[in-house]
Every structure is written in structure tokens, then in C-alpha cells.
PDB file of C-alpha atoms in Angstrom:
ATOM      1  CA  MET A   1      10.431  11.824   3.346  1.00 54.00           C
ATOM      2  CA  PRO A   2       7.744  10.838   0.819  1.00 66.00           C
ATOM      3  CA  THR A   3       8.556  11.547  -2.819  1.00 87.00           C
ATOM      4  CA  ALA A   4       7.353  14.890  -4.163  1.00 92.00           C
ATOM      5  CA  LEU A   5       4.854  13.120  -6.412  1.00 94.00           C
ATOM      6  CA  PHE A   6       3.315  11.211  -3.496  1.00 94.00           C
ATOM      7  CA  GLU A   7       3.278  14.343  -1.346  1.00 94.00           C
ATOM      8  CA  PHE A   8       1.411  16.108  -4.158  1.00 96.00           C
ATOM      9  CA  PHE A   9      -1.062  13.207  -4.347  1.00 97.00           C
ATOM     10  CA  GLU A  10      -1.665  13.366  -0.602  1.00 96.00           C
ATOM     11  CA  VAL A  11      -2.343  17.102  -0.788  1.00 95.00           C
ATOM     12  CA  ILE A  12      -4.927  16.510  -3.518  1.00 97.00           C
ATOM     13  CA  ALA A  13      -6.472  13.662  -1.479  1.00 97.00           C
ATOM     14  CA  GLU A  14      -6.725  15.915   1.565  1.00 96.00           C
ATOM     15  CA  GLU A  15      -8.318  18.764  -0.400  1.00 96.00           C
ATOM     16  CA  LEU A  16     -10.842  16.508  -2.150  1.00 97.00           C
ATOM     17  CA  THR A  17     -11.735  14.754   1.101  1.00 97.00           C
ATOM     18  CA  ALA A  18     -12.799  18.124   2.469  1.00 96.00           C
ATOM     19  CA  THR A  19     -14.380  19.400  -0.771  1.00 96.00           C
ATOM     20  CA  PRO A  20     -15.166  16.818  -3.496  1.00 97.00           C
ATOM     21  CA  SER A  21     -14.624  19.308  -6.348  1.00 98.00           C
ATOM     22  CA  ARG A  22     -12.522  22.429  -6.280  1.00 96.00           C
ATOM     23  CA  VAL A  23     -10.027  24.484  -8.254  1.00 96.00           C
ATOM     24  CA  ILE A  24      -6.441  23.938  -7.110  1.00 94.00           C
ATOM     25  CA  THR A  25      -3.677  26.007  -8.717  1.00 89.00           C
ATOM     26  CA  ASP A  26      -0.028  26.668  -7.946  1.00 88.00           C
ATOM     27  CA  GLU A  27      -1.144  29.538  -5.701  1.00 86.00           C
ATOM     28  CA  ASP A  28      -2.677  27.029  -3.284  1.00 86.00           C
ATOM     29  CA  PHE A  29       0.714  25.386  -2.757  1.00 85.00           C
ATOM     30  CA  ARG A  30       2.539  28.584  -1.827  1.00 79.00           C
ATOM     31  CA  VAL A  31       3.542  29.180   1.798  1.00 69.00           C
ATOM     32  CA  ASN A  32       3.083  32.758   3.050  1.00 63.00           C
ATOM     33  CA  ASP A  33       2.995  34.040  -0.534  1.00 59.00           C
ATOM     34  CA  ARG A  34       6.405  32.474  -1.192  1.00 64.00           C
ATOM     35  CA  ASP A  35       7.364  29.765  -3.650  1.00 72.00           C
ATOM     36  CA  SER A  36       6.239  26.252  -2.811  1.00 83.00           C
ATOM     37  CA  PRO A  37       9.019  23.761  -1.923  1.00 89.00           C
ATOM     38  CA  LEU A  38       6.722  20.975  -3.124  1.00 91.00           C
ATOM     39  CA  LEU A  39       6.222  22.529  -6.561  1.00 92.00           C
ATOM     40  CA  GLU A  40       9.925  23.296  -6.818  1.00 92.00           C
ATOM     41  CA  ASN A  41      10.678  19.625  -6.160  1.00 93.00           C
ATOM     42  CA  LEU A  42       8.061  18.573  -8.730  1.00 94.00           C
ATOM     43  CA  ILE A  43       9.558  20.919 -11.320  1.00 94.00           C
ATOM     44  CA  ARG A  44      12.955  19.333 -10.702  1.00 94.00           C
ATOM     45  CA  ASP A  45      11.762  15.706 -10.581  1.00 93.00           C
ATOM     46  CA  LEU A  46       9.408  15.962 -13.573  1.00 94.00           C
ATOM     47  CA  LYS A  47      11.514  18.418 -15.566  1.00 94.00           C
ATOM     48  CA  ALA A  48       8.545  20.767 -15.824  1.00 94.00           C
ATOM     49  CA  VAL A  49       8.856  24.298 -17.188  1.00 94.00           C
ATOM     50  CA  GLY A  50       7.027  25.960 -14.305  1.00 91.00           C
ATOM     51  CA  PRO A  51       4.542  25.496 -11.430  1.00 90.00           C
ATOM     52  CA  GLU A  52       1.441  25.070 -13.609  1.00 92.00           C
ATOM     53  CA  ASP A  53       3.240  22.618 -15.878  1.00 95.00           C
ATOM     54  CA  ALA A  54       4.459  20.739 -12.781  1.00 94.00           C
ATOM     55  CA  ILE A  55       0.864  20.174 -11.681  1.00 96.00           C
ATOM     56  CA  ARG A  56      -0.127  18.922 -15.134  1.00 96.00           C
ATOM     57  CA  CYS A  57       2.904  16.639 -15.334  1.00 96.00           C
ATOM     58  CA  ALA A  58       2.244  15.314 -11.819  1.00 96.00           C
ATOM     59  CA  VAL A  59      -1.314  14.331 -12.724  1.00 97.00           C
ATOM     60  CA  VAL A  60      -0.074  12.565 -15.875  1.00 97.00           C
ATOM     61  CA  LYS A  61       2.520  10.644 -13.834  1.00 96.00           C
ATOM     62  CA  LEU A  62      -0.081   9.662 -11.272  1.00 97.00           C
ATOM     63  CA  GLU A  63      -2.406   8.431 -14.014  1.00 97.00           C
ATOM     64  CA  GLU A  64       0.424   6.307 -15.434  1.00 96.00           C
ATOM     65  CA  HIS A  65       1.143   4.912 -11.982  1.00 96.00           C
ATOM     66  CA  PHE A  66      -2.459   3.904 -11.300  1.00 96.00           C
ATOM     67  CA  ARG A  67      -2.805   2.457 -14.789  1.00 94.00           C
ATOM     68  CA  GLY A  68       0.279   0.323 -14.146  1.00 93.00           C
ATOM     69  CA  LYS A  69      -1.397  -0.997 -10.987  1.00 93.00           C
ATOM     70  CA  GLY A  70      -4.558  -1.817 -12.926  1.00 92.00           C
ATOM     71  CA  ALA A  71      -6.305   0.566 -10.544  1.00 95.00           C
ATOM     72  CA  ARG A  72      -9.053   3.123 -10.959  1.00 95.00           C
ATOM     73  CA  PHE A  73      -7.756   6.703 -10.987  1.00 97.00           C
ATOM     74  CA  PRO A  74      -9.363   8.397  -7.962  1.00 98.00           C
ATOM     75  CA  PHE A  75      -9.878  11.909  -9.304  1.00 98.00           C
ATOM     76  CA  GLU A  76     -10.485  13.901 -12.479  1.00 98.00           C
ATOM     77  CA  TYR A  77      -8.509  16.983 -13.503  1.00 97.00           C
ATOM     78  CA  LEU A  78      -9.251  19.757 -15.975  1.00 96.00           C
ATOM     79  CA  PRO A  79      -5.969  21.557 -16.780  1.00 93.00           C
ATOM     80  CA  GLU A  80      -7.830  24.421 -18.491  1.00 93.00           C
ATOM     81  CA  THR A  81      -9.460  25.459 -15.217  1.00 94.00           C
ATOM     82  CA  GLY A  82      -7.356  23.701 -12.585  1.00 94.00           C
ATOM     83  CA  ARG A  83     -10.426  21.900 -11.235  1.00 97.00           C
ATOM     84  CA  PHE A  84      -9.957  18.607  -9.425  1.00 98.00           C
ATOM     85  CA  THR A  85     -12.985  16.375  -8.813  1.00 98.00           C
ATOM     86  CA  ALA A  86     -13.090  13.239  -6.680  1.00 98.00           C
ATOM     87  CA  ALA A  87     -13.939  10.118  -8.696  1.00 98.00           C
ATOM     88  CA  ASP A  88     -13.363   7.733  -5.766  1.00 97.00           C
ATOM     89  CA  PRO A  89     -13.994   9.695  -2.534  1.00 97.00           C
ATOM     90  CA  GLU A  90     -13.666   6.559  -0.403  1.00 97.00           C
ATOM     91  CA  PHE A  91     -10.132   5.806  -1.587  1.00 97.00           C
ATOM     92  CA  LEU A  92      -9.054   9.453  -1.278  1.00 98.00           C
ATOM     93  CA  SER A  93     -10.388   9.493   2.290  1.00 98.00           C
ATOM     94  CA  PHE A  94      -8.465   6.281   3.002  1.00 98.00           C
ATOM     95  CA  VAL A  95      -5.213   7.833   1.731  1.00 97.00           C
ATOM     96  CA  ASN A  96      -5.844  10.918   3.846  1.00 97.00           C
ATOM     97  CA  ASP A  97      -6.520   8.802   6.943  1.00 97.00           C
ATOM     98  CA  MET A  98      -3.357   6.740   6.451  1.00 97.00           C
ATOM     99  CA  ARG A  99      -1.333   9.930   6.179  1.00 96.00           C
ATOM    100  CA  GLY A 100      -2.548  10.829   9.660  1.00 96.00           C
ATOM    101  CA  ILE A 101      -1.297   7.619  11.305  1.00 97.00           C
ATOM    102  CA  ARG A 102       1.955   7.045   9.392  1.00 96.00           C
ATOM    103  CA  THR A 103       4.961   6.254  11.638  1.00 94.00           C
ATOM    104  CA  ILE A 104       2.777   6.180  14.780  1.00 96.00           C
ATOM    105  CA  GLY A 105       3.802   2.875  16.334  1.00 93.00           C
ATOM    106  CA  LYS A 106       0.663   2.358  18.408  1.00 94.00           C
ATOM    107  CA  ARG A 107      -1.429   2.644  15.230  1.00 96.00           C
ATOM    108  CA  ALA A 108       0.308  -0.304  13.522  1.00 96.00           C
ATOM    109  CA  HIS A 109      -2.581  -2.611  14.486  1.00 96.00           C
ATOM    110  CA  ASP A 110      -5.081  -0.164  12.947  1.00 97.00           C
ATOM    111  CA  PHE A 111      -2.988   0.047   9.778  1.00 97.00           C
ATOM    112  CA  GLU A 112      -2.889  -3.748   9.406  1.00 97.00           C
ATOM    113  CA  CYS A 113      -6.633  -4.119   9.979  1.00 97.00           C
ATOM    114  CA  THR A 114      -7.419  -1.335   7.504  1.00 97.00           C
ATOM    115  CA  VAL A 115      -5.124  -2.887   4.890  1.00 98.00           C
ATOM    116  CA  ALA A 116      -6.829  -6.261   5.358  1.00 97.00           C
ATOM    117  CA  LEU A 117     -10.217  -4.667   4.759  1.00 96.00           C
ATOM    118  CA  ARG A 118      -8.943  -2.683   1.749  1.00 96.00           C
ATOM    119  CA  LEU A 119      -7.601  -5.853   0.132  1.00 95.00           C
ATOM    120  CA  ASP A 120     -11.225  -6.807  -0.379  1.00 90.00           C
ATOM    121  CA  HIS A 121     -11.266  -4.200  -3.177  1.00 87.00           C
ATOM    122  CA  ARG A 122      -8.476  -6.015  -5.024  1.00 89.00           C
ATOM    123  CA  THR A 123      -8.699  -9.715  -4.341  1.00 90.00           C
ATOM    124  CA  THR A 124     -10.789 -12.837  -4.186  1.00 91.00           C
ATOM    125  CA  GLY A 125     -10.097 -15.765  -1.912  1.00 93.00           C
ATOM    126  CA  ALA A 126      -9.728 -15.431   1.864  1.00 96.00           C
ATOM    127  CA  ILE A 127      -7.954 -12.739   3.899  1.00 97.00           C
ATOM    128  CA  HIS A 128      -6.707 -13.574   7.409  1.00 97.00           C
ATOM    129  CA  ARG A 129      -5.281 -10.750   9.520  1.00 97.00           C
ATOM    130  CA  VAL A 130      -3.201 -12.774  12.010  1.00 96.00           C
ATOM    131  CA  GLY A 131      -0.646 -10.260  13.309  1.00 95.00           C
ATOM    132  CA  HIS A 132      -0.094  -9.431  16.975  1.00 94.00           C
ATOM    133  CA  PRO A 133      -1.956  -8.104  18.870  1.00 94.00           C
ATOM    134  CA  ARG A 134      -4.956 -10.090  17.657  1.00 94.00           C
ATOM    135  CA  ASP A 135      -8.590  -9.463  18.458  1.00 92.00           C
ATOM    136  CA  THR A 136      -9.664 -13.066  19.129  1.00 94.00           C
ATOM    137  CA  LYS A 137      -6.787 -15.569  18.750  1.00 93.00           C
ATOM    138  CA  LYS A 138      -4.750 -13.998  21.538  1.00 92.00           C
ATOM    139  CA  THR A 139      -2.773 -17.000  22.825  1.00 92.00           C
ATOM    140  CA  ARG A 140      -0.042 -18.953  21.095  1.00 91.00           C
ATOM    141  CA  ALA A 141      -2.154 -22.119  21.197  1.00 92.00           C
ATOM    142  CA  ALA A 142      -5.164 -20.400  19.613  1.00 94.00           C
ATOM    143  CA  PHE A 143      -2.943 -18.867  16.916  1.00 94.00           C
ATOM    144  CA  ASN A 144      -1.358 -22.218  16.073  1.00 94.00           C
ATOM    145  CA  ARG A 145      -4.764 -23.909  15.925  1.00 95.00           C
ATOM    146  CA  HIS A 146      -5.963 -21.290  13.439  1.00 96.00           C
ATOM    147  CA  LEU A 147      -2.861 -21.633  11.230  1.00 96.00           C
ATOM    148  CA  LYS A 148      -3.396 -25.390  11.214  1.00 96.00           C
ATOM    149  CA  THR A 149      -6.692 -24.793   9.395  1.00 96.00           C
ATOM    150  CA  LEU A 150      -4.692 -22.905   6.735  1.00 97.00           C
ATOM    151  CA  GLY A 151      -2.301 -25.776   6.049  1.00 97.00           C
ATOM    152  CA  PHE A 152       0.441 -25.271   8.658  1.00 97.00           C
ATOM    153  CA  ASP A 153       1.509 -27.764  11.286  1.00 93.00           C
ATOM    154  CA  ALA A 154       0.805 -27.169  14.971  1.00 83.00           C
ATOM    155  CA  THR A 155       4.155 -25.586  15.896  1.00 88.00           C
ATOM    156  CA  VAL A 156       4.530 -22.372  13.919  1.00 93.00           C
ATOM    157  CA  LEU A 157       5.161 -20.270  17.034  1.00 91.00           C
ATOM    158  CA  TYR A 158       8.083 -21.015  19.334  1.00 86.00           C
ATOM    159  CA  GLY A 159       9.393 -19.309  22.442  1.00 82.00           C
ATOM    160  CA  ARG A 160       8.426 -15.651  22.669  1.00 85.00           C
ATOM    161  CA  GLU A 161       7.199 -15.363  19.076  1.00 87.00           C
ATOM    162  CA  LYS A 162       3.837 -13.607  18.913  1.00 92.00           C
ATOM    163  CA  ASP A 163       2.811 -14.019  15.263  1.00 94.00           C
ATOM    164  CA  GLY A 164       5.553 -15.909  13.432  1.00 93.00           C
ATOM    165  CA  GLY A 165       6.303 -12.818  11.377  1.00 94.00           C
ATOM    166  CA  PHE A 166       2.848 -12.890   9.772  1.00 96.00           C
ATOM    167  CA  ASP A 167       0.585  -9.836   9.510  1.00 97.00           C
ATOM    168  CA  ILE A 168      -1.895 -10.749   6.767  1.00 98.00           C
ATOM    169  CA  LEU A 169      -2.278 -14.074   4.968  1.00 98.00           C
ATOM    170  CA  TRP A 170      -4.204 -14.115   1.703  1.00 98.00           C
ATOM    171  CA  LEU A 171      -5.191 -17.585   0.530  1.00 97.00           C
ATOM    172  CA  LEU A 172      -5.583 -17.561  -3.227  1.00 96.00           C
ATOM    173  CA  PRO A 173      -8.879 -18.876  -4.647  1.00 95.00           C
ATOM    174  CA  ILE A 174      -7.232 -21.913  -6.234  1.00 96.00           C
ATOM    175  CA  GLY A 175      -6.308 -25.284  -4.798  1.00 97.00           C
ATOM    176  CA  SER A 176      -7.494 -26.530  -1.431  1.00 97.00           C
ATOM    177  CA  VAL A 177      -5.861 -26.603   1.984  1.00 97.00           C
ATOM    178  CA  PRO A 178      -3.109 -27.651   2.459  1.00 97.00           C
ATOM    179  CA  HIS A 179      -2.334 -27.361  -1.275  1.00 97.00           C
ATOM    180  CA  LYS A 180      -3.492 -23.762  -1.559  1.00 97.00           C
ATOM    181  CA  PRO A 181      -0.891 -21.034  -2.254  1.00 97.00           C
ATOM    182  CA  ILE A 182      -0.654 -18.180   0.236  1.00 98.00           C
ATOM    183  CA  VAL A 183       0.397 -14.548  -0.170  1.00 98.00           C
ATOM    184  CA  SER A 184       1.934 -13.098   2.987  1.00 97.00           C
ATOM    185  CA  VAL A 185       1.498  -9.320   3.337  1.00 98.00           C
ATOM    186  CA  GLN A 186       3.750  -7.679   5.907  1.00 97.00           C
ATOM    187  CA  CYS A 187       2.409  -4.228   6.814  1.00 97.00           C
ATOM    188  CA  LYS A 188       4.784  -1.390   7.660  1.00 96.00           C
ATOM    189  CA  ASN A 189       3.085   1.746   8.956  1.00 97.00           C
ATOM    190  CA  SER A 190       5.992   3.837   7.738  1.00 95.00           C
ATOM    191  CA  GLU A 191       7.666   5.285   4.682  1.00 94.00           C
ATOM    192  CA  TYR A 192       9.384   2.886   2.293  1.00 94.00           C
ATOM    193  CA  ASN A 193      12.697   1.475   3.548  1.00 92.00           C
ATOM    194  CA  ILE A 194      14.374  -1.420   1.742  1.00 90.00           C
ATOM    195  CA  ASP A 195      16.263  -2.637   4.831  1.00 90.00           C
ATOM    196  CA  ASP A 196      13.093  -2.714   6.935  1.00 90.00           C
ATOM    197  CA  ALA A 197      11.393  -4.650   4.155  1.00 91.00           C
ATOM    198  CA  HIS A 198      14.091  -7.322   4.100  1.00 91.00           C
ATOM    199  CA  LYS A 199      13.928  -7.714   7.880  1.00 89.00           C
ATOM    200  CA  SER A 200      10.153  -7.914   7.928  1.00 88.00           C
ATOM    201  CA  VAL A 201       9.965 -10.915   5.582  1.00 93.00           C
ATOM    202  CA  ALA A 202      12.712 -13.031   7.175  1.00 92.00           C
ATOM    203  CA  THR A 203      10.605 -14.463  10.016  1.00 92.00           C
ATOM    204  CA  ALA A 204       7.571 -14.978   7.789  1.00 93.00           C
ATOM    205  CA  VAL A 205       9.613 -16.927   5.244  1.00 93.00           C
ATOM    206  CA  ALA A 206      10.978 -19.103   8.052  1.00 93.00           C
ATOM    207  CA  SER A 207       7.429 -19.708   9.301  1.00 95.00           C
ATOM    208  CA  PHE A 208       6.419 -20.915   5.851  1.00 96.00           C
ATOM    209  CA  THR A 209       8.756 -23.888   6.391  1.00 95.00           C
ATOM    210  CA  ARG A 210       6.079 -25.122   8.806  1.00 95.00           C
ATOM    211  CA  HIS A 211       3.530 -25.416   5.989  1.00 97.00           C
ATOM    212  CA  VAL A 212       2.700 -29.082   5.452  1.00 96.00           C
ATOM    213  CA  GLY A 213       1.380 -29.018   1.886  1.00 96.00           C
ATOM    214  CA  LEU A 214       3.606 -26.720  -0.149  1.00 97.00           C
ATOM    215  CA  GLN A 215       7.264 -25.733  -0.174  1.00 96.00           C
ATOM    216  CA  THR A 216       8.281 -22.297   1.086  1.00 94.00           C
ATOM    217  CA  THR A 217       9.125 -21.053  -2.402  1.00 94.00           C
ATOM    218  CA  VAL A 218       5.548 -21.642  -3.590  1.00 96.00           C
ATOM    219  CA  HIS A 219       4.201 -18.887  -1.324  1.00 97.00           C
ATOM    220  CA  VAL A 220       4.607 -15.168  -2.099  1.00 96.00           C
ATOM    221  CA  PRO A 221       5.969 -12.679   0.477  1.00 97.00           C
ATOM    222  CA  CYS A 222       4.946  -9.030   0.112  1.00 97.00           C
ATOM    223  CA  VAL A 223       5.702  -5.902   2.134  1.00 97.00           C
ATOM    224  CA  LEU A 224       3.147  -3.095   2.072  1.00 97.00           C
ATOM    225  CA  PHE A 225       4.258   0.333   3.258  1.00 97.00           C
ATOM    226  CA  ASN A 226       2.130   3.327   4.217  1.00 97.00           C
ATOM    227  CA  ASP A 227       3.660   5.037   1.204  1.00 95.00           C
ATOM    228  CA  TYR A 228       3.633   5.322  -2.584  1.00 94.00           C
ATOM    229  CA  ILE A 229       5.948   2.719  -4.130  1.00 92.00           C
ATOM    230  CA  SER A 230       7.187   3.534  -7.623  1.00 89.00           C
ATOM    231  CA  PRO A 231       9.886   1.776  -9.704  1.00 86.00           C
ATOM    232  CA  THR A 232      12.311   4.678  -9.179  1.00 85.00           C
ATOM    233  CA  MET A 233      12.346   3.918  -5.440  1.00 88.00           C
ATOM    234  CA  LEU A 234      13.394   0.291  -5.891  1.00 89.00           C
ATOM    235  CA  ARG A 235      16.777  -1.352  -6.324  1.00 87.00           C
ATOM    236  CA  LYS A 236      17.683  -2.721  -9.725  1.00 87.00           C
ATOM    237  CA  LYS A 237      18.580  -6.162  -8.398  1.00 89.00           C
ATOM    238  CA  PRO A 238      15.756  -8.752  -8.241  1.00 91.00           C
ATOM    239  CA  MET A 239      13.907  -8.655  -4.939  1.00 91.00           C
ATOM    240  CA  GLY A 240      12.895 -11.537  -2.700  1.00 91.00           C
ATOM    241  CA  PHE A 241       9.511 -10.008  -1.972  1.00 95.00           C
ATOM    242  CA  VAL A 242       6.859  -7.888  -3.687  1.00 96.00           C
ATOM    243  CA  PRO A 243       7.036  -4.187  -2.666  1.00 96.00           C
ATOM    244  CA  LEU A 244       3.592  -2.638  -2.225  1.00 97.00           C
ATOM    245  CA  GLY A 245       2.138   0.752  -1.273  1.00 97.00           C
ATOM    246  CA  LEU A 246      -1.196   2.449  -0.695  1.00 97.00           C
ATOM    247  CA  THR A 247      -2.014   2.590  -4.398  1.00 96.00           C
ATOM    248  CA  ASP A 248      -1.999  -1.213  -4.469  1.00 96.00           C
ATOM    249  CA  LEU A 249      -5.153  -0.965  -2.370  1.00 97.00           C
ATOM    250  CA  ALA A 250      -7.087   1.146  -4.880  1.00 96.00           C
ATOM    251  CA  PRO A 251     -10.097  -0.557  -6.485  1.00 94.00           C
ATOM    252  CA  LEU A 252      -9.484  -2.291  -9.797  1.00 93.00           C
ATOM    253  CA  ALA A 253     -10.228  -0.256 -12.907  1.00 91.00           C
ATOM    254  CA  GLY A 254     -12.147  -3.173 -14.407  1.00 87.00           C
ATOM    255  CA  ARG A 255     -12.306  -6.916 -14.595  1.00 83.00           C
ATOM    256  CA  ILE A 256      -9.053  -8.849 -14.764  1.00 81.00           C
ATOM    257  CA  PRO A 257      -7.949  -8.826 -18.428  1.00 81.00           C
ATOM    258  CA  VAL A 258      -7.454 -12.092 -20.278  1.00 89.00           C
ATOM    259  CA  GLU A 259      -5.093 -12.133 -23.246  1.00 89.00           C
ATOM    260  CA  LEU A 260      -4.624 -15.116 -25.526  1.00 95.00           C
ATOM    261  CA  ILE A 261      -1.335 -14.861 -27.395  1.00 92.00           C
TER     262      ILE A 261
END
């Protein structure tokens, strides 16, 4: 199950996708005039004093989360009136769409392609969506030829492998092939699961041993879930990959900051 905070965010995204500005109060969360399980969970998780306070606290937590991602907050909220207004309708619509396909296996290809396109809002460099099934490089030979242009040798795929564990490869805008670092983004059209994340990066990391210019440890493996990844969801031990969620695909709040210390 998604966290209560993410579930709240998805409800707001759904409402603002339908109506860009509207008043949303605790009454809108009630089911058949009964208390709302979602608000009850928010009260517990955020230690709020009541339903209205839970909504205010949830918005504050969401703002902190987006700020920590360096991302633009997608809506405005006036606690005096309970009015929510879309500040980034496109991103809210994206979140709402992803909610509709989560855990649907046959939509995994659509999720990966959408993530690749959304990365354009966050990155510079080159994005290659190379996961199976592919739209153009359908055969093993065609796939290997394409990876060779990215700095790999000609034998990344063996046996029945379809994509070498790769979904999206982001070549950073520094260096030149084959001495150009790569970020591998594994896409999981599901809720966050640490065990699934570990499994999803194993094959990709092995495939990086076929890179001819840089050692495996130079490249960065990531796993992006159709979810909201917050520090409270993660293990305390250091991780061998970067955990990502939908909010990592929100547009940047501004230019990349430069700090001279």
C-alpha cells in the first residue's frame, strides 16, 4: 500500500487534474459521511490534532519533500479557505495517469517510455530507453550494435537475455564515449519494494562489466518505482543503488545551484 502521505498527494493530483482550482476540506475525504481512513492515517503518521490539521501538515510535508528533491511544488494551498490550485497541471496529470497503470504488468513498457520522456524535465545529456520490448532495436544483434555506440563491447546480451537488465540509460553530458559515465534507471511499475529493487539492478550491474571504457563502479544504478520514495521508507544501511520515485520526475524548481565553500 502507498504511504498515507502519497495517497493524499494522489487524491489532490486527481482532483486538480479534473478541476485546476477547488476547495478541498476534510469533508471531501469522508466515505458515506463516516470518518476517512486516509485522514485517520495522516493524523497518526503526522501527529496532527485533527482532520484539518492533518491536511495542513500533509501539505507542509509534501513541500519539504519536493524541496529536498530540488523540484517545483506542483500546487498551491490556502489553509484559511482550503483552496488547492494547480501550479504544474502537467505534472499532476502525469501522477494521476501513473496511478492508473500501477502494478499492471502489460503497461510496464508504457511506464518506462513515459519515465524516459519525463527525465527530459530533470536532466541534460542523452536518454536511451533500451528495455524490452523495444520499438526499433528488436533483435539481439540490433540491441548490441546500439550499445556499442554507447561504449559497450559487442556481446552484452547472451543466451535468452532480452535487454541485459537495462531499461533506461542516461549518458551524462561530460566525457566522451567510451569514457562517458552512465546512469542506469531500472523502472518498476509497482509500489516500492526493497527486494525487487535489489533484484532489478543485479543484471544491469553485470552488464556494465561489458563496458570498454570505464569500470563498473563508475556508473550509477538507480531504481525508479511508480511510487513516492521518502527516507522513512528506506533501510538505514547504505544502498547499492539510488532509490527513486515519481517526484524525482518533477521539473526542477530552478537552475542547478552552485556553492563555493
